[in-house]
């Protein structure tokens, strides 16, 4: 975008910057793309994101790559968890406070690459291990590949730090 956007609805009045390849359009004039780069804005929420996507893109359900880096997001909006084809999600350089926000992304079956560095959660003890335990399918985290050693360390960390949920047996069943 040319100017910094404060609201997702501001996107409706913006022309996309030209990329390396010309953007293909549908017969209705909407872009045929699987990526959306909204980095370096001042977005602090994603209100109306789904509606804006459907107005902007011919097939918003096909989005595979979203770059929301360097904004002012304080949480991971649940709307992102509805984009089941999402495989790359950049959220670095935001203001995400709670490590538990990562849990929301576990529902995304194709998510393979995630960035979160530059958020306050990066300072949390066990940050990398927590993310790797929560999202075992990702192959790249904070622009670095996930190794077998990373997975092993994350598993050990999980056993030491995350208590398993207790299974309650109903009294009637006994």
mmCIF file of N, CA, C and O in Angstrom, residues 25-90:
data_model
loop_
_atom_site.group_PDB
_atom_site.id
_atom_site.type_symbol
_atom_site.label_atom_id
_atom_site.label_comp_id
_atom_site.label_asym_id
_atom_site.label_seq_id
_atom_site.Cartn_x
_atom_site.Cartn_y
_atom_site.Cartn_z
ATOM 1 N N UNK A 25 -6.430 -10.783 -13.208
ATOM 2 C CA UNK A 25 -7.750 -10.413 -12.701
ATOM 3 C C UNK A 25 -8.818 -11.329 -13.275
ATOM 4 O O UNK A 25 -8.682 -11.842 -14.386
ATOM 5 N N UNK A 26 -9.886 -11.503 -12.526
ATOM 6 C CA UNK A 26 -11.024 -12.301 -12.985
ATOM 7 C C UNK A 26 -11.856 -11.452 -13.949
ATOM 8 O O UNK A 26 -11.603 -10.264 -14.121
ATOM 9 N N UNK A 27 -12.886 -12.055 -14.518
ATOM 10 C CA UNK A 27 -13.787 -11.321 -15.413
ATOM 11 C C UNK A 27 -14.474 -10.175 -14.682
ATOM 12 O O UNK A 27 -14.802 -9.151 -15.273
ATOM 13 N N UNK A 28 -14.670 -10.340 -13.362
ATOM 14 C CA UNK A 28 -15.323 -9.281 -12.586
ATOM 15 C C UNK A 28 -14.348 -8.159 -12.216
ATOM 16 O O UNK A 28 -14.747 -7.159 -11.634
ATOM 17 N N UNK A 29 -13.057 -8.336 -12.550
ATOM 18 C CA UNK A 29 -12.070 -7.296 -12.285
ATOM 19 C C UNK A 29 -11.325 -7.455 -10.971
ATOM 20 O O UNK A 29 -10.418 -6.688 -10.664
ATOM 21 N N UNK A 30 -11.684 -8.473 -10.184
ATOM 22 C CA UNK A 30 -11.006 -8.692 -8.903
ATOM 23 C C UNK A 30 -9.699 -9.445 -9.125
ATOM 24 O O UNK A 30 -9.615 -10.320 -9.991
ATOM 25 N N UNK A 31 -8.674 -9.134 -8.319
ATOM 26 C CA UNK A 31 -7.390 -9.837 -8.462
ATOM 27 C C UNK A 31 -7.514 -11.332 -8.170
ATOM 28 O O UNK A 31 -8.249 -11.734 -7.280
ATOM 29 N N UNK A 32 -6.794 -12.120 -8.952
ATOM 30 C CA UNK A 32 -6.665 -13.561 -8.729
ATOM 31 C C UNK A 32 -5.310 -13.772 -8.069
ATOM 32 O O UNK A 32 -4.295 -13.897 -8.752
ATOM 33 N N UNK A 33 -5.288 -13.771 -6.766
ATOM 34 C CA UNK A 33 -4.032 -13.912 -6.047
ATOM 35 C C UNK A 33 -4.234 -14.799 -4.832
ATOM 36 O O UNK A 33 -5.349 -14.938 -4.325
ATOM 37 N N UNK A 34 -3.140 -15.393 -4.378
ATOM 38 C CA UNK A 34 -3.173 -16.220 -3.174
ATOM 39 C C UNK A 34 -2.369 -15.567 -2.056
ATOM 40 O O UNK A 34 -2.145 -16.178 -1.023
ATOM 41 N N UNK A 35 -1.917 -14.337 -2.274
ATOM 42 C CA UNK A 35 -1.132 -13.663 -1.235
ATOM 43 C C UNK A 35 -1.635 -12.241 -1.011
ATOM 44 O O UNK A 35 -2.138 -11.599 -1.931
ATOM 45 N N UNK A 36 -1.500 -11.809 0.226
ATOM 46 C CA UNK A 36 -1.933 -10.476 0.612
ATOM 47 C C UNK A 36 -0.884 -9.903 1.553
ATOM 48 O O UNK A 36 -0.621 -10.476 2.608
ATOM 49 N N UNK A 37 -0.287 -8.806 1.152
ATOM 50 C CA UNK A 37 0.758 -8.182 1.957
ATOM 51 C C UNK A 37 0.231 -6.884 2.532
ATOM 52 O O UNK A 37 0.013 -5.917 1.798
ATOM 53 N N UNK A 38 0.021 -6.879 3.824
ATOM 54 C CA UNK A 38 -0.486 -5.707 4.541
ATOM 55 C C UNK A 38 0.530 -5.251 5.575
ATOM 56 O O UNK A 38 0.174 -4.695 6.610
ATOM 57 N N UNK A 39 1.785 -5.505 5.308
ATOM 58 C CA UNK A 39 2.851 -5.157 6.244
ATOM 59 C C UNK A 39 3.124 -3.651 6.258
ATOM 60 O O UNK A 39 2.754 -2.929 5.330
ATOM 61 N N UNK A 40 3.744 -3.201 7.346
ATOM 62 C CA UNK A 40 4.151 -1.796 7.500
ATOM 63 C C UNK A 40 2.980 -0.822 7.433
ATOM 64 O O UNK A 40 3.015 0.174 6.724
ATOM 65 N N UNK A 41 1.937 -1.138 8.179
ATOM 66 C CA UNK A 41 0.803 -0.249 8.338
ATOM 67 C C UNK A 41 0.634 0.021 9.830
ATOM 68 O O UNK A 41 1.548 -0.247 10.603
ATOM 69 N N UNK A 42 -0.500 0.519 10.220
ATOM 70 C CA UNK A 42 -0.766 0.747 11.650
ATOM 71 C C UNK A 42 -2.053 0.026 12.065
ATOM 72 O O UNK A 42 -2.794 0.508 12.910
ATOM 73 N N UNK A 43 -2.283 -1.146 11.471
ATOM 74 C CA UNK A 43 -3.467 -1.931 11.805
ATOM 75 C C UNK A 43 -3.366 -2.428 13.249
ATOM 76 O O UNK A 43 -2.360 -2.998 13.638
ATOM 77 N N UNK A 44 -4.435 -2.201 14.027
ATOM 78 C CA UNK A 44 -4.421 -2.725 15.398
ATOM 79 C C UNK A 44 -5.528 -3.749 15.613
ATOM 80 O O UNK A 44 -5.661 -4.296 16.702
ATOM 81 N N UNK A 45 -6.311 -3.992 14.577
ATOM 82 C CA UNK A 45 -7.348 -5.027 14.632
ATOM 83 C C UNK A 45 -7.711 -5.405 13.201
ATOM 84 O O UNK A 45 -7.364 -4.714 12.246
ATOM 85 N N UNK A 46 -8.414 -6.522 13.077
ATOM 86 C CA UNK A 46 -8.805 -6.999 11.747
ATOM 87 C C UNK A 46 -10.321 -7.022 11.592
ATOM 88 O O UNK A 46 -10.874 -7.893 10.933
ATOM 89 N N UNK A 47 -10.991 -6.049 12.202
ATOM 90 C CA UNK A 47 -12.447 -5.953 12.087
ATOM 91 C C UNK A 47 -12.840 -5.841 10.611
ATOM 92 O O UNK A 47 -12.214 -5.114 9.848
ATOM 93 N N UNK A 48 -13.857 -6.580 10.216
ATOM 94 C CA UNK A 48 -14.373 -6.602 8.839
ATOM 95 C C UNK A 48 -13.407 -7.209 7.827
ATOM 96 O O UNK A 48 -13.583 -7.055 6.616
ATOM 97 N N UNK A 49 -12.389 -7.922 8.288
ATOM 98 C CA UNK A 49 -11.373 -8.496 7.410
ATOM 99 C C UNK A 49 -11.994 -9.432 6.368
ATOM 100 O O UNK A 49 -11.700 -9.325 5.186
ATOM 101 N N UNK A 50 -12.874 -10.319 6.813
ATOM 102 C CA UNK A 50 -13.493 -11.292 5.916
ATOM 103 C C UNK A 50 -14.307 -10.590 4.822
ATOM 104 O O UNK A 50 -14.224 -10.948 3.651
ATOM 105 N N UNK A 51 -15.083 -9.561 5.220
ATOM 106 C CA UNK A 51 -15.906 -8.831 4.250
ATOM 107 C C UNK A 51 -15.029 -8.078 3.251
ATOM 108 O O UNK A 51 -15.308 -8.053 2.052
ATOM 109 N N UNK A 52 -13.961 -7.471 3.746
ATOM 110 C CA UNK A 52 -13.047 -6.724 2.868
ATOM 111 C C UNK A 52 -12.383 -7.682 1.885
ATOM 112 O O UNK A 52 -12.284 -7.387 0.685
ATOM 113 N N UNK A 53 -11.952 -8.843 2.372
ATOM 114 C CA UNK A 53 -11.328 -9.832 1.485
ATOM 115 C C UNK A 53 -12.278 -10.236 0.361
ATOM 116 O O UNK A 53 -11.874 -10.336 -0.784
ATOM 117 N N UNK A 54 -13.539 -10.460 0.713
ATOM 118 C CA UNK A 54 -14.481 -10.892 -0.322
ATOM 119 C C UNK A 54 -14.777 -9.778 -1.318
ATOM 120 O O UNK A 54 -15.105 -10.052 -2.467
ATOM 121 N N UNK A 55 -14.630 -8.530 -0.909
ATOM 122 C CA UNK A 55 -14.810 -7.417 -1.853
ATOM 123 C C UNK A 55 -13.567 -7.212 -2.717
ATOM 124 O O UNK A 55 -13.673 -6.807 -3.870
ATOM 125 N N UNK A 56 -12.391 -7.502 -2.147
ATOM 126 C CA UNK A 56 -11.133 -7.263 -2.861
ATOM 127 C C UNK A 56 -10.732 -8.399 -3.799
ATOM 128 O O UNK A 56 -10.227 -8.149 -4.884
ATOM 129 N N UNK A 57 -10.908 -9.639 -3.340
ATOM 130 C CA UNK A 57 -10.354 -10.789 -4.055
ATOM 131 C C UNK A 57 -11.446 -11.669 -4.647
ATOM 132 O O UNK A 57 -12.512 -11.831 -4.059
ATOM 133 N N UNK A 58 -11.134 -12.275 -5.774
ATOM 134 C CA UNK A 58 -12.081 -13.189 -6.422
ATOM 135 C C UNK A 58 -12.278 -14.457 -5.591
ATOM 136 O O UNK A 58 -13.385 -14.931 -5.446
ATOM 137 N N UNK A 59 -11.192 -14.982 -5.044
ATOM 138 C CA UNK A 59 -11.266 -16.223 -4.253
ATOM 139 C C UNK A 59 -10.510 -16.054 -2.933
ATOM 140 O O UNK A 59 -9.417 -16.603 -2.768
ATOM 141 N N UNK A 60 -11.077 -15.331 -1.978
ATOM 142 C CA UNK A 60 -10.369 -15.110 -0.712
ATOM 143 C C UNK A 60 -10.094 -16.407 0.047
ATOM 144 O O UNK A 60 -9.118 -16.484 0.803
ATOM 145 N N UNK A 61 -10.909 -17.428 -0.200
ATOM 146 C CA UNK A 61 -10.698 -18.713 0.482
ATOM 147 C C UNK A 61 -9.404 -19.396 0.039
ATOM 148 O O UNK A 61 -8.918 -20.309 0.698
ATOM 149 N N UNK A 62 -8.820 -18.943 -1.072
ATOM 150 C CA UNK A 62 -7.569 -19.523 -1.569
ATOM 151 C C UNK A 62 -6.320 -18.848 -1.013
ATOM 152 O O UNK A 62 -5.203 -19.233 -1.381
ATOM 153 N N UNK A 63 -6.494 -17.849 -0.158
ATOM 154 C CA UNK A 63 -5.317 -17.161 0.381
ATOM 155 C C UNK A 63 -4.376 -18.150 1.055
ATOM 156 O O UNK A 63 -4.781 -18.913 1.934
ATOM 157 N N UNK A 64 -3.122 -18.121 0.645
ATOM 158 C CA UNK A 64 -2.121 -19.022 1.198
ATOM 159 C C UNK A 64 -1.055 -18.247 1.974
ATOM 160 O O UNK A 64 -0.357 -18.816 2.796
ATOM 161 N N UNK A 65 -0.916 -16.948 1.701
ATOM 162 C CA UNK A 65 0.160 -16.167 2.302
ATOM 163 C C UNK A 65 -0.401 -14.821 2.725
ATOM 164 O O UNK A 65 -0.947 -14.090 1.891
ATOM 165 N N UNK A 66 -0.273 -14.509 4.007
ATOM 166 C CA UNK A 66 -0.666 -13.188 4.502
ATOM 167 C C UNK A 66 0.484 -12.605 5.294
ATOM 168 O O UNK A 66 1.013 -13.239 6.212
ATOM 169 N N UNK A 67 0.869 -11.403 4.938
ATOM 170 C CA UNK A 67 1.915 -10.684 5.651
ATOM 171 C C UNK A 67 1.280 -9.519 6.401
ATOM 172 O O UNK A 67 0.833 -8.550 5.795
ATOM 173 N N UNK A 68 1.217 -9.653 7.713
ATOM 174 C CA UNK A 68 0.692 -8.598 8.586
ATOM 175 C C UNK A 68 1.805 -8.068 9.484
ATOM 176 O O UNK A 68 1.549 -7.509 10.548
ATOM 177 N N UNK A 69 3.042 -8.226 9.060
ATOM 178 C CA UNK A 69 4.177 -7.802 9.875
ATOM 179 C C UNK A 69 4.233 -6.277 9.999
ATOM 180 O O UNK A 69 3.736 -5.548 9.144
ATOM 181 N N UNK A 70 4.833 -5.843 11.080
ATOM 182 C CA UNK A 70 5.035 -4.408 11.358
ATOM 183 C C UNK A 70 3.729 -3.617 11.328
ATOM 184 O O UNK A 70 3.572 -2.661 10.592
ATOM 185 N N UNK A 71 2.783 -4.087 12.135
ATOM 186 C CA UNK A 71 1.539 -3.389 12.390
ATOM 187 C C UNK A 71 1.439 -3.200 13.902
ATOM 188 O O UNK A 71 2.462 -3.296 14.594
ATOM 189 N N UNK A 72 0.256 -2.962 14.420
ATOM 190 C CA UNK A 72 0.062 -2.776 15.864
ATOM 191 C C UNK A 72 -0.901 -3.803 16.441
ATOM 192 O O UNK A 72 -1.626 -3.519 17.401
ATOM 193 N N UNK A 73 -0.925 -4.996 15.873
ATOM 194 C CA UNK A 73 -1.840 -6.037 16.340
ATOM 195 C C UNK A 73 -1.418 -6.518 17.728
ATOM 196 O O UNK A 73 -0.250 -6.813 17.958
ATOM 197 N N UNK A 74 -2.385 -6.615 18.647
ATOM 198 C CA UNK A 74 -2.086 -7.052 20.015
ATOM 199 C C UNK A 74 -2.496 -8.495 20.252
ATOM 200 O O UNK A 74 -2.196 -9.061 21.305
ATOM 201 N N UNK A 75 -3.203 -9.079 19.284
ATOM 202 C CA UNK A 75 -3.632 -10.471 19.408
ATOM 203 C C UNK A 75 -3.732 -11.085 18.014
ATOM 204 O O UNK A 75 -3.634 -10.378 17.015
ATOM 205 N N UNK A 76 -3.918 -12.400 17.987
ATOM 206 C CA UNK A 76 -4.117 -13.097 16.718
ATOM 207 C C UNK A 76 -5.625 -13.196 16.517
ATOM 208 O O UNK A 76 -6.308 -13.907 17.255
ATOM 209 N N UNK A 77 -6.117 -12.467 15.561
ATOM 210 C CA UNK A 77 -7.562 -12.397 15.344
ATOM 211 C C UNK A 77 -8.091 -13.750 14.873
ATOM 212 O O UNK A 77 -7.515 -14.358 13.969
ATOM 213 N N UNK A 78 -9.194 -14.213 15.461
ATOM 214 C CA UNK A 78 -9.789 -15.487 15.054
ATOM 215 C C UNK A 78 -10.144 -15.566 13.567
ATOM 216 O O UNK A 78 -10.233 -16.663 13.019
ATOM 217 N N UNK A 79 -10.316 -14.437 12.902
ATOM 218 C CA UNK A 79 -10.642 -14.465 11.467
ATOM 219 C C UNK A 79 -9.532 -15.175 10.682
ATOM 220 O O UNK A 79 -9.805 -15.828 9.676
ATOM 221 N N UNK A 80 -8.298 -15.101 11.152
ATOM 222 C CA UNK A 80 -7.196 -15.771 10.453
ATOM 223 C C UNK A 80 -7.353 -17.288 10.498
ATOM 224 O O UNK A 80 -6.895 -17.989 9.600
ATOM 225 N N UNK A 81 -8.015 -17.792 11.531
ATOM 226 C CA UNK A 81 -8.183 -19.240 11.675
ATOM 227 C C UNK A 81 -9.263 -19.793 10.750
ATOM 228 O O UNK A 81 -9.451 -20.994 10.689
ATOM 229 N N UNK A 82 -9.944 -18.923 10.028
ATOM 230 C CA UNK A 82 -10.968 -19.373 9.082
ATOM 231 C C UNK A 82 -10.397 -19.539 7.677
ATOM 232 O O UNK A 82 -11.099 -19.981 6.778
ATOM 233 N N UNK A 83 -9.139 -19.185 7.497
ATOM 234 C CA UNK A 83 -8.491 -19.260 6.186
ATOM 235 C C UNK A 83 -7.707 -20.573 6.108
ATOM 236 O O UNK A 83 -6.499 -20.616 6.350
ATOM 237 N N UNK A 84 -8.411 -21.652 5.782
ATOM 238 C CA UNK A 84 -7.841 -22.991 5.883
ATOM 239 C C UNK A 84 -6.741 -23.296 4.883
ATOM 240 O O UNK A 84 -6.044 -24.294 5.030
ATOM 241 N N UNK A 85 -6.557 -22.476 3.855
ATOM 242 C CA UNK A 85 -5.469 -22.700 2.903
ATOM 243 C C UNK A 85 -4.212 -21.908 3.263
ATOM 244 O O UNK A 85 -3.223 -21.962 2.544
ATOM 245 N N UNK A 86 -4.273 -21.204 4.375
ATOM 246 C CA UNK A 86 -3.133 -20.385 4.793
ATOM 247 C C UNK A 86 -1.926 -21.263 5.116
ATOM 248 O O UNK A 86 -2.005 -22.157 5.958
ATOM 249 N N UNK A 87 -0.812 -21.019 4.429
ATOM 250 C CA UNK A 87 0.404 -21.789 4.708
ATOM 251 C C UNK A 87 1.537 -20.896 5.210
ATOM 252 O O UNK A 87 2.452 -21.389 5.865
ATOM 253 N N UNK A 88 1.478 -19.600 4.926
ATOM 254 C CA UNK A 88 2.501 -18.656 5.387
ATOM 255 C C UNK A 88 1.804 -17.491 6.077
ATOM 256 O O UNK A 88 0.916 -16.859 5.491
ATOM 257 N N UNK A 89 2.207 -17.225 7.312
ATOM 258 C CA UNK A 89 1.622 -16.127 8.077
ATOM 259 C C UNK A 89 2.743 -15.353 8.771
ATOM 260 O O UNK A 89 3.456 -15.897 9.600
ATOM 261 N N UNK A 90 2.889 -14.099 8.380
ATOM 262 C CA UNK A 90 3.897 -13.224 8.982
ATOM 263 C C UNK A 90 3.218 -12.268 9.952
ATOM 264 O O UNK A 90 2.391 -11.456 9.544
#
